[in-house]
Amino acid sequence: MPAPEISADAARNREVWTQENADYTGPRARDAWAQEEIRWGVFQVPESEVGALPDVVGKDIVELGCGTAYFCAWLAKRGARPVGVDVTPAQLETARRCQQEFGLEFPLVEASAEDVPLPDESFDLALSEFGASIWCEPERWIAEAARLLRPGGELVFLCNSTLAILCAPDEGPAEQRLLRAQFGMYRFEWPGEEGINFYIPHGQWIRVLGENGLDVVALHELQAPADAKDHPHYDLVAAEWARKWPAEDIWHARKRA
């Protein structure tokens, strides 16, 4: 079926990720697919230490903004039935090549997480790891996640922490001081970058989740491991910064029955 029409911001982000797939995520997709342990975020914090995910065996899972779908692959290896949704055809094509190489098959859907062409109440878990969680309008993608979840279903998503964004200059890594206002933070256009990001404070996340029938179960504030190194590509925060303050948050919410 044809992909739904997308917003102007989503179209801009699709162009960014088409190039990102060519330069970075595409060439590294195979290594991510081959990884056995589920790891979170820039500093690869093991899920065995975080405990953000519920039991996934036999569960129907939708990943919103799946990119090259390595997270779907990790879940499929653990007995889940994932579906990957992404707005960028090049990313999905990389995912299909990895599916063939690793012998893992699951549906891949070209669409923005703001408008997903899948039926209501089809999934037990909705997931986003730096996908919809920072590249889509919060109100729109959270509403879609809630629509797609069955009653009692769960939502888990990872995003940059509010503190990291407040300490981030227009260019370069986060500093050890506040550089921007928290009130009014929402849509970000970073100087020198083409994409559009969305960041809201914790209180706003709780409001948006609650308005869509989702109750917060947990908030995991990630700390970089002691041996973590600065990421060679994603430089919003340095490893030393992330050992002192949370660079990333993982939200866990449940849809009311």
PDB file of C-alpha atoms in Angstrom:
ATOM      1  CA  MET A   1       0.000   0.000   0.000  1.00  0.00           C
ATOM      2  CA  PRO A   2       1.330   3.522  -0.711  1.00  0.00           C
ATOM      3  CA  ALA A   3       2.924   5.377   2.179  1.00  0.00           C
ATOM      4  CA  PRO A   4       0.686   8.071   3.753  1.00  0.00           C
ATOM      5  CA  GLU A   5       1.496  11.707   3.064  1.00  0.00           C
ATOM      6  CA  ILE A   6       3.964  13.188   5.527  1.00  0.00           C
ATOM      7  CA  SER A   7       4.521  16.610   7.078  1.00  0.00           C
ATOM      8  CA  ALA A   8       7.108  19.092   5.838  1.00  0.00           C
ATOM      9  CA  ASP A   9       9.245  18.382   8.912  1.00  0.00           C
ATOM     10  CA  ALA A  10       9.059  14.635   8.298  1.00  0.00           C
ATOM     11  CA  ALA A  11      10.089  15.175   4.688  1.00  0.00           C
ATOM     12  CA  ARG A  12      13.126  17.159   5.830  1.00  0.00           C
ATOM     13  CA  ASN A  13      14.053  14.435   8.295  1.00  0.00           C
ATOM     14  CA  ARG A  14      13.669  11.780   5.599  1.00  0.00           C
ATOM     15  CA  GLU A  15      16.306  13.596   3.539  1.00  0.00           C
ATOM     16  CA  VAL A  16      18.634  13.736   6.527  1.00  0.00           C
ATOM     17  CA  TRP A  17      18.285  10.016   7.154  1.00  0.00           C
ATOM     18  CA  THR A  18      18.706   9.139   3.500  1.00  0.00           C
ATOM     19  CA  GLN A  19      22.145  10.724   3.698  1.00  0.00           C
ATOM     20  CA  GLU A  20      22.800   9.302   7.162  1.00  0.00           C
ATOM     21  CA  ASN A  21      22.034   5.837   5.839  1.00  0.00           C
ATOM     22  CA  ALA A  22      24.599   6.300   3.070  1.00  0.00           C
ATOM     23  CA  ASP A  23      27.285   7.750   5.341  1.00  0.00           C
ATOM     24  CA  TYR A  24      26.874   6.019   8.705  1.00  0.00           C
ATOM     25  CA  THR A  25      23.911   3.834   9.661  1.00  0.00           C
ATOM     26  CA  GLY A  26      23.854   1.776   6.475  1.00  0.00           C
ATOM     27  CA  PRO A  27      27.506   0.666   6.581  1.00  0.00           C
ATOM     28  CA  ARG A  28      27.201  -0.158  10.305  1.00  0.00           C
ATOM     29  CA  ALA A  29      23.828  -1.895  10.199  1.00  0.00           C
ATOM     30  CA  ARG A  30      25.261  -5.390   9.899  1.00  0.00           C
ATOM     31  CA  ASP A  31      27.301  -5.000  13.108  1.00  0.00           C
ATOM     32  CA  ALA A  32      24.215  -3.804  14.965  1.00  0.00           C
ATOM     33  CA  TRP A  33      22.147  -6.731  13.685  1.00  0.00           C
ATOM     34  CA  ALA A  34      24.851  -9.194  14.753  1.00  0.00           C
ATOM     35  CA  GLN A  35      24.959  -7.857  18.307  1.00  0.00           C
ATOM     36  CA  GLU A  36      23.498 -10.330  20.783  1.00  0.00           C
ATOM     37  CA  GLU A  37      22.839  -8.103  23.796  1.00  0.00           C
ATOM     38  CA  ILE A  38      20.237  -5.347  23.718  1.00  0.00           C
ATOM     39  CA  ARG A  39      22.001  -2.055  24.451  1.00  0.00           C
ATOM     40  CA  TRP A  40      20.574   1.417  24.868  1.00  0.00           C
ATOM     41  CA  GLY A  41      21.684   4.767  23.554  1.00  0.00           C
ATOM     42  CA  VAL A  42      24.919   6.378  22.521  1.00  0.00           C
ATOM     43  CA  PHE A  43      26.937   4.737  25.297  1.00  0.00           C
ATOM     44  CA  GLN A  44      25.431   1.265  24.802  1.00  0.00           C
ATOM     45  CA  VAL A  45      24.091   0.649  28.304  1.00  0.00           C
ATOM     46  CA  PRO A  46      23.048  -3.046  28.524  1.00  0.00           C
ATOM     47  CA  GLU A  47      19.346  -3.810  28.908  1.00  0.00           C
ATOM     48  CA  SER A  48      20.392  -6.443  31.475  1.00  0.00           C
ATOM     49  CA  GLU A  49      21.394  -3.531  33.727  1.00  0.00           C
ATOM     50  CA  VAL A  50      18.563  -1.142  32.845  1.00  0.00           C
ATOM     51  CA  GLY A  51      15.533  -3.452  32.835  1.00  0.00           C
ATOM     52  CA  ALA A  52      13.451  -1.118  30.679  1.00  0.00           C
ATOM     53  CA  LEU A  53      11.726  -3.768  28.571  1.00  0.00           C
ATOM     54  CA  PRO A  54       8.926  -6.127  29.613  1.00  0.00           C
ATOM     55  CA  ASP A  55       8.980  -9.797  28.603  1.00  0.00           C
ATOM     56  CA  VAL A  56       8.781  -9.818  24.793  1.00  0.00           C
ATOM     57  CA  VAL A  57       8.338 -13.528  24.054  1.00  0.00           C
ATOM     58  CA  GLY A  58       5.317 -14.015  21.810  1.00  0.00           C
ATOM     59  CA  LYS A  59       4.471 -10.297  21.887  1.00  0.00           C
ATOM     60  CA  ASP A  60       3.392  -8.156  18.930  1.00  0.00           C
ATOM     61  CA  ILE A  61       5.724  -5.143  18.872  1.00  0.00           C
ATOM     62  CA  VAL A  62       5.809  -2.045  16.684  1.00  0.00           C
ATOM     63  CA  GLU A  63       8.994   0.019  16.476  1.00  0.00           C
ATOM     64  CA  LEU A  64       8.258   3.621  15.511  1.00  0.00           C
ATOM     65  CA  GLY A  65      11.157   5.128  13.612  1.00  0.00           C
ATOM     66  CA  CYS A  66      13.007   1.832  13.294  1.00  0.00           C
ATOM     67  CA  GLY A  67      15.802   3.033  10.998  1.00  0.00           C
ATOM     68  CA  THR A  68      17.757  -0.024   9.887  1.00  0.00           C
ATOM     69  CA  ALA A  69      15.598  -2.140  12.252  1.00  0.00           C
ATOM     70  CA  TYR A  70      18.389  -3.591  14.376  1.00  0.00           C
ATOM     71  CA  PHE A  71      16.212  -3.222  17.497  1.00  0.00           C
ATOM     72  CA  CYS A  72      13.461  -5.203  15.764  1.00  0.00           C
ATOM     73  CA  ALA A  73      16.086  -7.841  14.982  1.00  0.00           C
ATOM     74  CA  TRP A  74      17.168  -8.034  18.622  1.00  0.00           C
ATOM     75  CA  LEU A  75      13.535  -8.518  19.658  1.00  0.00           C
ATOM     76  CA  ALA A  76      12.843 -11.120  16.954  1.00  0.00           C
ATOM     77  CA  LYS A  77      15.802 -13.153  18.232  1.00  0.00           C
ATOM     78  CA  ARG A  78      14.055 -13.194  21.617  1.00  0.00           C
ATOM     79  CA  GLY A  79      10.784 -14.575  20.337  1.00  0.00           C
ATOM     80  CA  ALA A  80       8.867 -11.357  19.631  1.00  0.00           C
ATOM     81  CA  ARG A  81       6.845 -10.547  16.511  1.00  0.00           C
ATOM     82  CA  PRO A  82       8.131  -7.081  15.548  1.00  0.00           C
ATOM     83  CA  VAL A  83       6.961  -4.661  12.861  1.00  0.00           C
ATOM     84  CA  GLY A  84       9.301  -1.835  11.875  1.00  0.00           C
ATOM     85  CA  VAL A  85       7.933   1.559  10.792  1.00  0.00           C
ATOM     86  CA  ASP A  86      10.172   4.207   9.260  1.00  0.00           C
ATOM     87  CA  VAL A  87       9.764   7.203   6.977  1.00  0.00           C
ATOM     88  CA  THR A  88      13.044   6.698   5.068  1.00  0.00           C
ATOM     89  CA  PRO A  89      13.055   4.181   2.188  1.00  0.00           C
ATOM     90  CA  ALA A  90      16.857   3.944   2.187  1.00  0.00           C
ATOM     91  CA  GLN A  91      16.894   2.871   5.837  1.00  0.00           C
ATOM     92  CA  LEU A  92      14.239   0.232   5.179  1.00  0.00           C
ATOM     93  CA  GLU A  93      16.177  -1.073   2.195  1.00  0.00           C
ATOM     94  CA  THR A  94      19.214  -1.530   4.422  1.00  0.00           C
ATOM     95  CA  ALA A  95      16.993  -3.380   6.894  1.00  0.00           C
ATOM     96  CA  ARG A  96      15.738  -5.699   4.142  1.00  0.00           C
ATOM     97  CA  ARG A  97      19.297  -6.572   3.129  1.00  0.00           C
ATOM     98  CA  CYS A  98      20.083  -7.431   6.736  1.00  0.00           C
ATOM     99  CA  GLN A  99      16.923  -9.532   6.966  1.00  0.00           C
ATOM    100  CA  GLN A 100      18.125 -11.620   4.039  1.00  0.00           C
ATOM    101  CA  GLU A 101      21.624 -12.003   5.447  1.00  0.00           C
ATOM    102  CA  PHE A 102      20.530 -12.940   8.970  1.00  0.00           C
ATOM    103  CA  GLY A 103      17.448 -14.964   8.004  1.00  0.00           C
ATOM    104  CA  LEU A 104      15.094 -12.857  10.121  1.00  0.00           C
ATOM    105  CA  GLU A 105      11.778 -11.882   8.567  1.00  0.00           C
ATOM    106  CA  PHE A 106       9.328  -9.321   9.901  1.00  0.00           C
ATOM    107  CA  PRO A 107       7.203  -6.603   8.246  1.00  0.00           C
ATOM    108  CA  LEU A 108       8.712  -3.221   7.407  1.00  0.00           C
ATOM    109  CA  VAL A 109       6.330  -0.334   6.791  1.00  0.00           C
ATOM    110  CA  GLU A 110       7.246   2.958   5.108  1.00  0.00           C
ATOM    111  CA  ALA A 111       5.437   5.684   7.035  1.00  0.00           C
ATOM    112  CA  SER A 112       5.950   8.464   9.527  1.00  0.00           C
ATOM    113  CA  ALA A 113       5.254   7.522  13.133  1.00  0.00           C
ATOM    114  CA  GLU A 114       2.859  10.489  13.120  1.00  0.00           C
ATOM    115  CA  ASP A 115       0.514   8.600  10.752  1.00  0.00           C
ATOM    116  CA  VAL A 116       0.920   4.820  10.788  1.00  0.00           C
ATOM    117  CA  PRO A 117      -1.151   2.715   8.343  1.00  0.00           C
ATOM    118  CA  LEU A 118      -1.736  -0.136  10.796  1.00  0.00           C
ATOM    119  CA  PRO A 119      -4.916  -1.176  12.635  1.00  0.00           C
ATOM    120  CA  ASP A 120      -5.999   0.003  16.078  1.00  0.00           C
ATOM    121  CA  GLU A 121      -5.050  -2.101  19.110  1.00  0.00           C
ATOM    122  CA  SER A 122      -2.735  -4.425  17.166  1.00  0.00           C
ATOM    123  CA  PHE A 123       0.301  -4.456  19.465  1.00  0.00           C
ATOM    124  CA  ASP A 124       1.372  -5.384  22.974  1.00  0.00           C
ATOM    125  CA  LEU A 125       4.401  -3.079  22.962  1.00  0.00           C
ATOM    126  CA  ALA A 126       5.325   0.097  21.081  1.00  0.00           C
ATOM    127  CA  LEU A 127       8.993   1.050  21.036  1.00  0.00           C
ATOM    128  CA  SER A 128      11.180   3.943  19.933  1.00  0.00           C
ATOM    129  CA  GLU A 129      14.934   4.231  20.403  1.00  0.00           C
ATOM    130  CA  PHE A 130      15.956   7.667  19.122  1.00  0.00           C
ATOM    131  CA  GLY A 131      13.354   7.295  16.365  1.00  0.00           C
ATOM    132  CA  ALA A 132       9.915   8.841  16.669  1.00  0.00           C
ATOM    133  CA  SER A 133      10.923   9.874  20.180  1.00  0.00           C
ATOM    134  CA  ILE A 134      13.002  12.818  18.927  1.00  0.00           C
ATOM    135  CA  TRP A 135      12.157  13.116  15.214  1.00  0.00           C
ATOM    136  CA  CYS A 136       8.339  13.402  15.409  1.00  0.00           C
ATOM    137  CA  GLU A 137       5.915  15.797  17.087  1.00  0.00           C
ATOM    138  CA  PRO A 138       5.295  14.384  20.588  1.00  0.00           C
ATOM    139  CA  GLU A 139       1.511  14.830  20.548  1.00  0.00           C
ATOM    140  CA  ARG A 140       1.156  13.137  17.171  1.00  0.00           C
ATOM    141  CA  TRP A 141       3.382  10.109  17.589  1.00  0.00           C
ATOM    142  CA  ILE A 142       2.297   9.424  21.169  1.00  0.00           C
ATOM    143  CA  ALA A 143      -1.334   9.482  20.004  1.00  0.00           C
ATOM    144  CA  GLU A 144      -0.451   6.967  17.272  1.00  0.00           C
ATOM    145  CA  ALA A 145       1.400   4.727  19.729  1.00  0.00           C
ATOM    146  CA  ALA A 146      -1.602   4.766  22.060  1.00  0.00           C
ATOM    147  CA  ARG A 147      -3.955   3.954  19.180  1.00  0.00           C
ATOM    148  CA  LEU A 148      -1.823   1.011  18.083  1.00  0.00           C
ATOM    149  CA  LEU A 149      -1.564  -0.490  21.576  1.00  0.00           C
ATOM    150  CA  ARG A 150      -4.020  -2.954  23.032  1.00  0.00           C
ATOM    151  CA  PRO A 151      -5.483  -2.121  26.462  1.00  0.00           C
ATOM    152  CA  GLY A 152      -2.748  -2.857  28.989  1.00  0.00           C
ATOM    153  CA  GLY A 153      -0.109  -2.579  26.255  1.00  0.00           C
ATOM    154  CA  GLU A 154       3.176  -0.835  26.992  1.00  0.00           C
ATOM    155  CA  LEU A 155       5.216   1.966  25.440  1.00  0.00           C
ATOM    156  CA  VAL A 156       8.996   2.189  25.889  1.00  0.00           C
ATOM    157  CA  PHE A 157      11.009   4.972  24.308  1.00  0.00           C
ATOM    158  CA  LEU A 158      14.478   6.466  24.590  1.00  0.00           C
ATOM    159  CA  CYS A 159      15.276  10.131  23.977  1.00  0.00           C
ATOM    160  CA  ASN A 160      17.896  12.709  24.879  1.00  0.00           C
ATOM    161  CA  SER A 161      17.466  13.899  28.442  1.00  0.00           C
ATOM    162  CA  THR A 162      15.996  17.307  29.132  1.00  0.00           C
ATOM    163  CA  LEU A 163      19.157  18.221  31.041  1.00  0.00           C
ATOM    164  CA  ALA A 164      21.407  17.360  28.085  1.00  0.00           C
ATOM    165  CA  ILE A 165      19.403  19.646  25.808  1.00  0.00           C
ATOM    166  CA  LEU A 166      19.401  22.478  28.352  1.00  0.00           C
ATOM    167  CA  CYS A 167      23.211  22.232  28.579  1.00  0.00           C
ATOM    168  CA  ALA A 168      23.762  21.933  24.820  1.00  0.00           C
ATOM    169  CA  PRO A 169      25.172  24.907  22.894  1.00  0.00           C
ATOM    170  CA  ASP A 170      24.116  25.487  19.306  1.00  0.00           C
ATOM    171  CA  GLU A 171      27.291  23.689  18.235  1.00  0.00           C
ATOM    172  CA  GLY A 172      29.495  21.249  20.123  1.00  0.00           C
ATOM    173  CA  PRO A 173      28.882  18.952  23.103  1.00  0.00           C
ATOM    174  CA  ALA A 174      26.885  19.712  26.229  1.00  0.00           C
ATOM    175  CA  GLU A 175      28.599  21.891  28.809  1.00  0.00           C
ATOM    176  CA  GLN A 176      28.496  21.759  32.604  1.00  0.00           C
ATOM    177  CA  ARG A 177      26.090  24.710  32.811  1.00  0.00           C
ATOM    178  CA  LEU A 178      22.604  25.628  31.666  1.00  0.00           C
ATOM    179  CA  LEU A 179      22.634  27.315  28.260  1.00  0.00           C
ATOM    180  CA  ARG A 180      18.988  27.485  27.203  1.00  0.00           C
ATOM    181  CA  ALA A 181      15.541  27.899  28.718  1.00  0.00           C
ATOM    182  CA  GLN A 182      13.421  24.915  29.673  1.00  0.00           C
ATOM    183  CA  PHE A 183      10.123  26.766  29.373  1.00  0.00           C
ATOM    184  CA  GLY A 184       9.043  26.828  25.766  1.00  0.00           C
ATOM    185  CA  MET A 185      11.384  24.104  24.519  1.00  0.00           C
ATOM    186  CA  TYR A 186       9.744  22.066  21.771  1.00  0.00           C
ATOM    187  CA  ARG A 187      10.850  22.215  18.105  1.00  0.00           C
ATOM    188  CA  PHE A 188      14.592  22.485  17.454  1.00  0.00           C
ATOM    189  CA  GLU A 189      16.452  23.467  14.304  1.00  0.00           C
ATOM    190  CA  TRP A 190      20.146  23.113  15.079  1.00  0.00           C
ATOM    191  CA  PRO A 191      22.506  25.500  13.229  1.00  0.00           C
ATOM    192  CA  GLY A 192      24.212  23.813  10.309  1.00  0.00           C
ATOM    193  CA  GLU A 193      21.867  20.800  10.378  1.00  0.00           C
ATOM    194  CA  GLU A 194      18.882  20.134   8.116  1.00  0.00           C
ATOM    195  CA  GLY A 195      16.754  17.937  10.374  1.00  0.00           C
ATOM    196  CA  ILE A 196      14.060  18.875  12.890  1.00  0.00           C
ATOM    197  CA  ASN A 197      14.127  17.531  16.449  1.00  0.00           C
ATOM    198  CA  PHE A 198      11.495  17.692  19.181  1.00  0.00           C
ATOM    199  CA  TYR A 199      12.333  17.868  22.888  1.00  0.00           C
ATOM    200  CA  ILE A 200       9.962  18.507  25.779  1.00  0.00           C
ATOM    201  CA  PRO A 201      10.531  18.522  29.557  1.00  0.00           C
ATOM    202  CA  HIS A 202       9.519  15.678  31.859  1.00  0.00           C
ATOM    203  CA  GLY A 203       6.329  17.387  32.969  1.00  0.00           C
ATOM    204  CA  GLN A 204       5.202  17.775  29.370  1.00  0.00           C
ATOM    205  CA  TRP A 205       5.930  14.108  28.637  1.00  0.00           C
ATOM    206  CA  ILE A 206       3.763  13.101  31.598  1.00  0.00           C
ATOM    207  CA  ARG A 207       0.975  15.369  30.339  1.00  0.00           C
ATOM    208  CA  VAL A 208       1.100  14.090  26.740  1.00  0.00           C
ATOM    209  CA  LEU A 209       1.207  10.472  27.858  1.00  0.00           C
ATOM    210  CA  GLY A 210      -1.660  10.954  30.291  1.00  0.00           C
ATOM    211  CA  GLU A 211      -3.841  12.742  27.744  1.00  0.00           C
ATOM    212  CA  ASN A 212      -3.488   9.702  25.498  1.00  0.00           C
ATOM    213  CA  GLY A 213      -4.446   7.161  28.141  1.00  0.00           C
ATOM    214  CA  LEU A 214      -0.894   6.158  29.070  1.00  0.00           C
ATOM    215  CA  ASP A 215       0.295   6.001  32.675  1.00  0.00           C
ATOM    216  CA  VAL A 216       3.999   6.274  33.501  1.00  0.00           C
ATOM    217  CA  VAL A 217       5.457   3.058  34.908  1.00  0.00           C
ATOM    218  CA  ALA A 218       9.112   4.101  35.113  1.00  0.00           C
ATOM    219  CA  LEU A 219      11.668   6.648  33.997  1.00  0.00           C
ATOM    220  CA  HIS A 220      15.209   5.322  33.585  1.00  0.00           C
ATOM    221  CA  GLU A 221      17.895   8.016  33.535  1.00  0.00           C
ATOM    222  CA  LEU A 222      20.913   6.443  31.851  1.00  0.00           C
ATOM    223  CA  GLN A 223      24.459   6.808  33.139  1.00  0.00           C
ATOM    224  CA  ALA A 224      27.370   6.122  30.806  1.00  0.00           C
ATOM    225  CA  PRO A 225      29.420   3.084  31.892  1.00  0.00           C
ATOM    226  CA  ALA A 226      32.767   3.722  33.583  1.00  0.00           C
ATOM    227  CA  ASP A 227      34.658   2.529  30.496  1.00  0.00           C
ATOM    228  CA  ALA A 228      32.523   4.422  27.950  1.00  0.00           C
ATOM    229  CA  LYS A 229      34.338   6.453  25.301  1.00  0.00           C
ATOM    230  CA  ASP A 230      33.182   9.534  23.434  1.00  0.00           C
ATOM    231  CA  HIS A 231      31.053   8.497  20.475  1.00  0.00           C
ATOM    232  CA  PRO A 232      32.862   9.092  17.171  1.00  0.00           C
ATOM    233  CA  HIS A 233      29.709  10.249  15.372  1.00  0.00           C
ATOM    234  CA  TYR A 234      27.071  11.447  17.866  1.00  0.00           C
ATOM    235  CA  ASP A 235      28.669  14.170  19.961  1.00  0.00           C
ATOM    236  CA  LEU A 236      25.813  15.857  21.824  1.00  0.00           C
ATOM    237  CA  VAL A 237      27.414  14.756  25.102  1.00  0.00           C
ATOM    238  CA  ALA A 238      30.869  13.521  26.031  1.00  0.00           C
ATOM    239  CA  ALA A 239      31.259  10.283  27.963  1.00  0.00           C
ATOM    240  CA  GLU A 240      32.648  12.117  30.997  1.00  0.00           C
ATOM    241  CA  TRP A 241      29.573  14.374  31.050  1.00  0.00           C
ATOM    242  CA  ALA A 242      27.272  11.359  30.777  1.00  0.00           C
ATOM    243  CA  ARG A 243      28.938   9.675  33.748  1.00  0.00           C
ATOM    244  CA  LYS A 244      27.861  12.627  35.919  1.00  0.00           C
ATOM    245  CA  TRP A 245      24.417  13.443  34.518  1.00  0.00           C
ATOM    246  CA  PRO A 246      21.836  11.528  32.476  1.00  0.00           C
ATOM    247  CA  ALA A 247      22.374  12.052  28.750  1.00  0.00           C
ATOM    248  CA  GLU A 248      19.353   9.923  27.878  1.00  0.00           C
ATOM    249  CA  ASP A 249      15.989   8.985  29.360  1.00  0.00           C
ATOM    250  CA  ILE A 250      14.019   5.801  28.815  1.00  0.00           C
ATOM    251  CA  TRP A 251      10.287   6.222  29.479  1.00  0.00           C
ATOM    252  CA  HIS A 252       8.036   3.255  30.205  1.00  0.00           C
ATOM    253  CA  ALA A 253       4.266   3.747  30.146  1.00  0.00           C
ATOM    254  CA  ARG A 254       1.202   1.488  30.074  1.00  0.00           C
ATOM    255  CA  LYS A 255      -2.110   1.975  28.288  1.00  0.00           C
ATOM    256  CA  ARG A 256      -5.103   2.002  30.587  1.00  0.00           C
ATOM    257  CA  ALA A 257      -7.342  -1.044  30.266  1.00  0.00           C
TER     258      ALA A 257
END
